[in-house]
PDB file of C-alpha atoms in Angstrom:
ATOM      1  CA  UNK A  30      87.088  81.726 110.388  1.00 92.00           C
ATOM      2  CA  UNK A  31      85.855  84.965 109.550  1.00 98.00           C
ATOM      3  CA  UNK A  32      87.930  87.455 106.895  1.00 98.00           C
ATOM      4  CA  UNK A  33      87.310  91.261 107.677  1.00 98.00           C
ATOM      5  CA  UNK A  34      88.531  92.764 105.074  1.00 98.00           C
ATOM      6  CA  UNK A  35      88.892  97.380 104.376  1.00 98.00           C
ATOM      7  CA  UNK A  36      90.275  99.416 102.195  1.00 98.00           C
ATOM      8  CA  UNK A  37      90.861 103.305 101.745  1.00 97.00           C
ATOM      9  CA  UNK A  38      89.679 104.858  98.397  1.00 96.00           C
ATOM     10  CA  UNK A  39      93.420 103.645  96.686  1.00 97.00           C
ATOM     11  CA  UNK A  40      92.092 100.519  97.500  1.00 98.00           C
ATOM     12  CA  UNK A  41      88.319  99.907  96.657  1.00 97.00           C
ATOM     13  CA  UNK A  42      88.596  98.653  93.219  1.00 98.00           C
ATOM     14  CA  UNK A  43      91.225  95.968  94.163  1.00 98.00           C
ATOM     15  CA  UNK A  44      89.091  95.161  97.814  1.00 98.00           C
ATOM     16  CA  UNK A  45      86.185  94.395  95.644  1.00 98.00           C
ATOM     17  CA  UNK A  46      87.866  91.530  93.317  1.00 98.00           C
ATOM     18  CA  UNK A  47      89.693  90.265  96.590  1.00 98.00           C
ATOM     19  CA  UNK A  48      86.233  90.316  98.518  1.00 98.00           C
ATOM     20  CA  UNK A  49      84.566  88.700  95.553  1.00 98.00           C
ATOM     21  CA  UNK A  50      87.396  86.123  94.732  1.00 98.00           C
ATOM     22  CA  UNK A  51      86.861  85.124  98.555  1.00 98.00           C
ATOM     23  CA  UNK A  52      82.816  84.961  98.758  1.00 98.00           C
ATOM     24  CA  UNK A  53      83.903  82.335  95.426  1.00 98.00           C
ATOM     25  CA  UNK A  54      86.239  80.442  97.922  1.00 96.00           C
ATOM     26  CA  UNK A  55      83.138  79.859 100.234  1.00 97.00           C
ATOM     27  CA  UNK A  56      85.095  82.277 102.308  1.00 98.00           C
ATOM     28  CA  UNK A  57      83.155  84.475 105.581  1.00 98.00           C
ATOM     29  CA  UNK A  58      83.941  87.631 104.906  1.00 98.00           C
ATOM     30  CA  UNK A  59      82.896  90.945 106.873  1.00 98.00           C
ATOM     31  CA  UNK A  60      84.090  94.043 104.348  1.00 98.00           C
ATOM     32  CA  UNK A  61      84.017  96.920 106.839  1.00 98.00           C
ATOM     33  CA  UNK A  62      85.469  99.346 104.616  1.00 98.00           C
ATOM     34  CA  UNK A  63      83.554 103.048 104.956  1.00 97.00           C
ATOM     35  CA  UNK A  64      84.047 104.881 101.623  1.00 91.00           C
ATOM     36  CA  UNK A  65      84.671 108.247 102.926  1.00 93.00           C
ATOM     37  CA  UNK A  66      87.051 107.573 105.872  1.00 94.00           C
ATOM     38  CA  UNK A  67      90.951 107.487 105.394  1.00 94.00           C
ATOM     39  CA  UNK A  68      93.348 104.621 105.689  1.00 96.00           C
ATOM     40  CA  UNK A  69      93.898 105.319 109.605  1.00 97.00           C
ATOM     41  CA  UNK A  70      89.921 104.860 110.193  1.00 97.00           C
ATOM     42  CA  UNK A  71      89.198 101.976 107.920  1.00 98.00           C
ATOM     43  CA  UNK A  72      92.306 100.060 109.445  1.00 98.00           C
ATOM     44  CA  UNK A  73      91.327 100.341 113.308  1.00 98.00           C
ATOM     45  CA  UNK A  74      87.652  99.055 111.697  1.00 98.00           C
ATOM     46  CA  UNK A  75      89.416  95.645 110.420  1.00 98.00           C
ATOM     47  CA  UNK A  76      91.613  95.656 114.036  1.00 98.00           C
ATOM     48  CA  UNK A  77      88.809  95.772 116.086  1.00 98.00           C
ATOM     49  CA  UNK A  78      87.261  93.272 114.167  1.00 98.00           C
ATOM     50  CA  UNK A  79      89.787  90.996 113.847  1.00 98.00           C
ATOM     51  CA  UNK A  80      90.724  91.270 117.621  1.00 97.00           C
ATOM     52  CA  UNK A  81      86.800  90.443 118.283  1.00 97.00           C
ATOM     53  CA  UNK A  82      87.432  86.922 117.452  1.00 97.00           C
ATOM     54  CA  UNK A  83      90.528  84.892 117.838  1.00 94.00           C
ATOM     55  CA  UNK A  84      90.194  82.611 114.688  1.00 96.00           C
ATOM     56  CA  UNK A  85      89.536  85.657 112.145  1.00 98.00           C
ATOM     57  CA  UNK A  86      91.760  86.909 109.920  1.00 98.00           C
ATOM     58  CA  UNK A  87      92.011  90.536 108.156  1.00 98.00           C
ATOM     59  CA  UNK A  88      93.021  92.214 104.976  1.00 98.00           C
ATOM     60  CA  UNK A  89      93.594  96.013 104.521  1.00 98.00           C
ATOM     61  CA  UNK A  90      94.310  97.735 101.141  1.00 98.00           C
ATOM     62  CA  UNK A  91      95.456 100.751 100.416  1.00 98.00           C
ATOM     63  CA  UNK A  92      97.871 102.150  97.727  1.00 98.00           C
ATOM     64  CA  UNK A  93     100.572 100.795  99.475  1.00 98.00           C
ATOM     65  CA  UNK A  94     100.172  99.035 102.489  1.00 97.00           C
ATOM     66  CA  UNK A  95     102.407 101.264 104.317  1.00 97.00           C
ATOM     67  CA  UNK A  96      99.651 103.319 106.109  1.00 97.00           C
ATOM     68  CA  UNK A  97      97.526 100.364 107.488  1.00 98.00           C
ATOM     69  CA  UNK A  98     100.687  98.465 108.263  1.00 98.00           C
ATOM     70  CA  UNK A  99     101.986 101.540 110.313  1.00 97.00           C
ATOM     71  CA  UNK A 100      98.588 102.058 112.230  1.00 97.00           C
ATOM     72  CA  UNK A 101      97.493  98.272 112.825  1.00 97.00           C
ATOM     73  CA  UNK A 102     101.314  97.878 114.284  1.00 92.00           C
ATOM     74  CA  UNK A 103      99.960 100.087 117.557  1.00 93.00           C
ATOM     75  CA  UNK A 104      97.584  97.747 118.517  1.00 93.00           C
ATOM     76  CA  UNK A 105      98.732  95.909 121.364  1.00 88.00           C
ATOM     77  CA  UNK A 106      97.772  92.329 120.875  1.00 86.00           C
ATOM     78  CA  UNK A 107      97.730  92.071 117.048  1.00 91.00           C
ATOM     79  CA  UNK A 108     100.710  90.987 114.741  1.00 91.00           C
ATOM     80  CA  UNK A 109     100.698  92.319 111.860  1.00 96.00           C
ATOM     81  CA  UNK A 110     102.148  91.825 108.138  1.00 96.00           C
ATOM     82  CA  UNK A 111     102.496  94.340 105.009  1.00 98.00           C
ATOM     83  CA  UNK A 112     103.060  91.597 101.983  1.00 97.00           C
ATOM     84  CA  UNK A 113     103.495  92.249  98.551  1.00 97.00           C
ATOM     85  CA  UNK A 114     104.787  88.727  97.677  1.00 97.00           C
ATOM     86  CA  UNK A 115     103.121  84.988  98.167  1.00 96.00           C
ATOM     87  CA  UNK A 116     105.713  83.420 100.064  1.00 96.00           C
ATOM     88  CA  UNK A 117     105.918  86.190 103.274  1.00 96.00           C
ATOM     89  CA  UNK A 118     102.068  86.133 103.086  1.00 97.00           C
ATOM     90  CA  UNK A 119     101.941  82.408 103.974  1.00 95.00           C
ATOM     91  CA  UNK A 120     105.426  82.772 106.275  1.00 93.00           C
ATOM     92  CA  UNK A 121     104.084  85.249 108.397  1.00 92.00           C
ATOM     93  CA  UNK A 122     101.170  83.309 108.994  1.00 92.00           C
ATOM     94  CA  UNK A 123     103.371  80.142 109.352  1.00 90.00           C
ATOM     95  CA  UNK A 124     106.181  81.584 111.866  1.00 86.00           C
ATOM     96  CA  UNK A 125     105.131  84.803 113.217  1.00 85.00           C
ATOM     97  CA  UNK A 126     100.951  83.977 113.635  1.00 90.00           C
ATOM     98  CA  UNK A 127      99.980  86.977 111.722  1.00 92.00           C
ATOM     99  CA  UNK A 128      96.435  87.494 111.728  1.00 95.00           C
ATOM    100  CA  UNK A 129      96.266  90.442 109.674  1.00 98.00           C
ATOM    101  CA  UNK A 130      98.068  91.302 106.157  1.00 98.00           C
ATOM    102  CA  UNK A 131      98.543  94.845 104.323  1.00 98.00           C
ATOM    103  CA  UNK A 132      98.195  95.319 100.657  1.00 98.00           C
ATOM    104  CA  UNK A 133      99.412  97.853  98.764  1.00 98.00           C
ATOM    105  CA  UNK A 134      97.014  98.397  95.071  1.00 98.00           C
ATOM    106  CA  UNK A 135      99.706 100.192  93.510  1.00 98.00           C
ATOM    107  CA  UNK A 136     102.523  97.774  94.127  1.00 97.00           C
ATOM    108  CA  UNK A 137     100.513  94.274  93.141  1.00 98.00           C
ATOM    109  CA  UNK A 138      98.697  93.140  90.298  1.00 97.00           C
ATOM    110  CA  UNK A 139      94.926  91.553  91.122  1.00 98.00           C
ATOM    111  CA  UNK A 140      96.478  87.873  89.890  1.00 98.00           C
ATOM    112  CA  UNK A 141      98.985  88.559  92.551  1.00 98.00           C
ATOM    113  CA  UNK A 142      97.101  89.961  95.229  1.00 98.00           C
ATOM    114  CA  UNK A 143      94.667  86.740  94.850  1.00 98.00           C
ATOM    115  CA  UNK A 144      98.077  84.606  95.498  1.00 98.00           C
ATOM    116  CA  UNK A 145      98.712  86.906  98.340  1.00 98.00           C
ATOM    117  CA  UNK A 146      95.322  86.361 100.119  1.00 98.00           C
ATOM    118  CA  UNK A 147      95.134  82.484  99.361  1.00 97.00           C
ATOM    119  CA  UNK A 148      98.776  82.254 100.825  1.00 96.00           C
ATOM    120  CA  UNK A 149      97.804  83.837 103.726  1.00 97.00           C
ATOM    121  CA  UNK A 150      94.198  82.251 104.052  1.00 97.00           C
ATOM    122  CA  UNK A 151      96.241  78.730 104.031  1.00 95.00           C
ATOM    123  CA  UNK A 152      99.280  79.251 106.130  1.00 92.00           C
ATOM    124  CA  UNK A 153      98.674  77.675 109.528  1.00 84.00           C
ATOM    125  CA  UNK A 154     101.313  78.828 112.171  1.00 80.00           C
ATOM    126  CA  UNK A 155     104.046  76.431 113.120  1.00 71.00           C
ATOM    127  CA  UNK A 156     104.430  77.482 116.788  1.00 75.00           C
ATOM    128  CA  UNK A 157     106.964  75.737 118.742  1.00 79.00           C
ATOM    129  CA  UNK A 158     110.279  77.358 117.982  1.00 82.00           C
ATOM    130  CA  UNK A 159     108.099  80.719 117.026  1.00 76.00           C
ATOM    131  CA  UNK A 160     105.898  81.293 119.732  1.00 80.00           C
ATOM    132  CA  UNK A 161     109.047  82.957 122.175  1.00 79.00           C
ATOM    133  CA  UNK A 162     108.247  86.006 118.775  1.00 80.00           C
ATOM    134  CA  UNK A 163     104.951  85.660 118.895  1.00 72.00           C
ATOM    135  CA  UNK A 164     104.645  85.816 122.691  1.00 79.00           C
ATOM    136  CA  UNK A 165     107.361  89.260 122.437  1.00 81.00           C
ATOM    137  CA  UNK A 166     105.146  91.137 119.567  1.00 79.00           C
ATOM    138  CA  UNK A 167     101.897  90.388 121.591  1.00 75.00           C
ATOM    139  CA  UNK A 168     103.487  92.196 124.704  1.00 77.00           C
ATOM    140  CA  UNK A 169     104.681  95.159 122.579  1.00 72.00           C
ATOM    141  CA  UNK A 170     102.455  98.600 122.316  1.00 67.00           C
TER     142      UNK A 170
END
């Protein structure tokens, strides 16, 4: 598994501890984040990567995770997560097979966005019961 992992300029600072806390993890990650670009940009840059393989995994943080949770969303194919809380980072990962999560820097703390990323790192999805979800948010877009 690889991690992509972006960020906007609201969310450099807080990209850089999460991208170093993972490298200390023995993590793969791929930071694709472009300084200068927006939100919008820097989101569809973690998509396409993430969509390039089917066992990687992406992170995108902004200020508030709104923006890259409203932009990843229109990719057909990709399910997609805004988190601000451990437990619905390793559910959606558990029952709805999200391979991508949205953080917002203004709304968590770093202790808590490390929780975040390690509970979504670990979930493993459930299937069974879930996939007839999974199957209708893949179709969508």
């Amino acid at each position: 598994m690889r991690v992509i992992i972006g960020a906007d300029s609201y969310g450099i600072e807080l990209k850089e501890i999460i991208k170093d806390f993972l490298i200390q993890q023995n993590y793969n990650v791929l930071d694709v984040t472009v300084a200068d670009m927006d939100f919008v940009d820097n989101t569809l840059s973690v998509v396409r990567e993430v969509l390039s393989d089917d066992s990687n995994l992406g992170i995108m943080i902004d200020a508030y995770g709104v923006g890259p949770f409203m932009t990843a969303t229109k990719v057909k194919g990709l399910v997609v997560a805004e988190v601000s809380d451990e437990r619905s980072a390793y559910m959606t990962r558990a029952h709805n097979n999200s391979r991508m999560i949205t953080i917002g820097s203004q709304i968590v703390g770093v202790e808590l966005a490390k929780n975040i990323v390690k509970g979504f790192l670990d979930g493993q999805y459930d299937g069974g019961r879930h996939q007839i979800r999974v199957d209708m948010l893949n179709k969508m877009c």
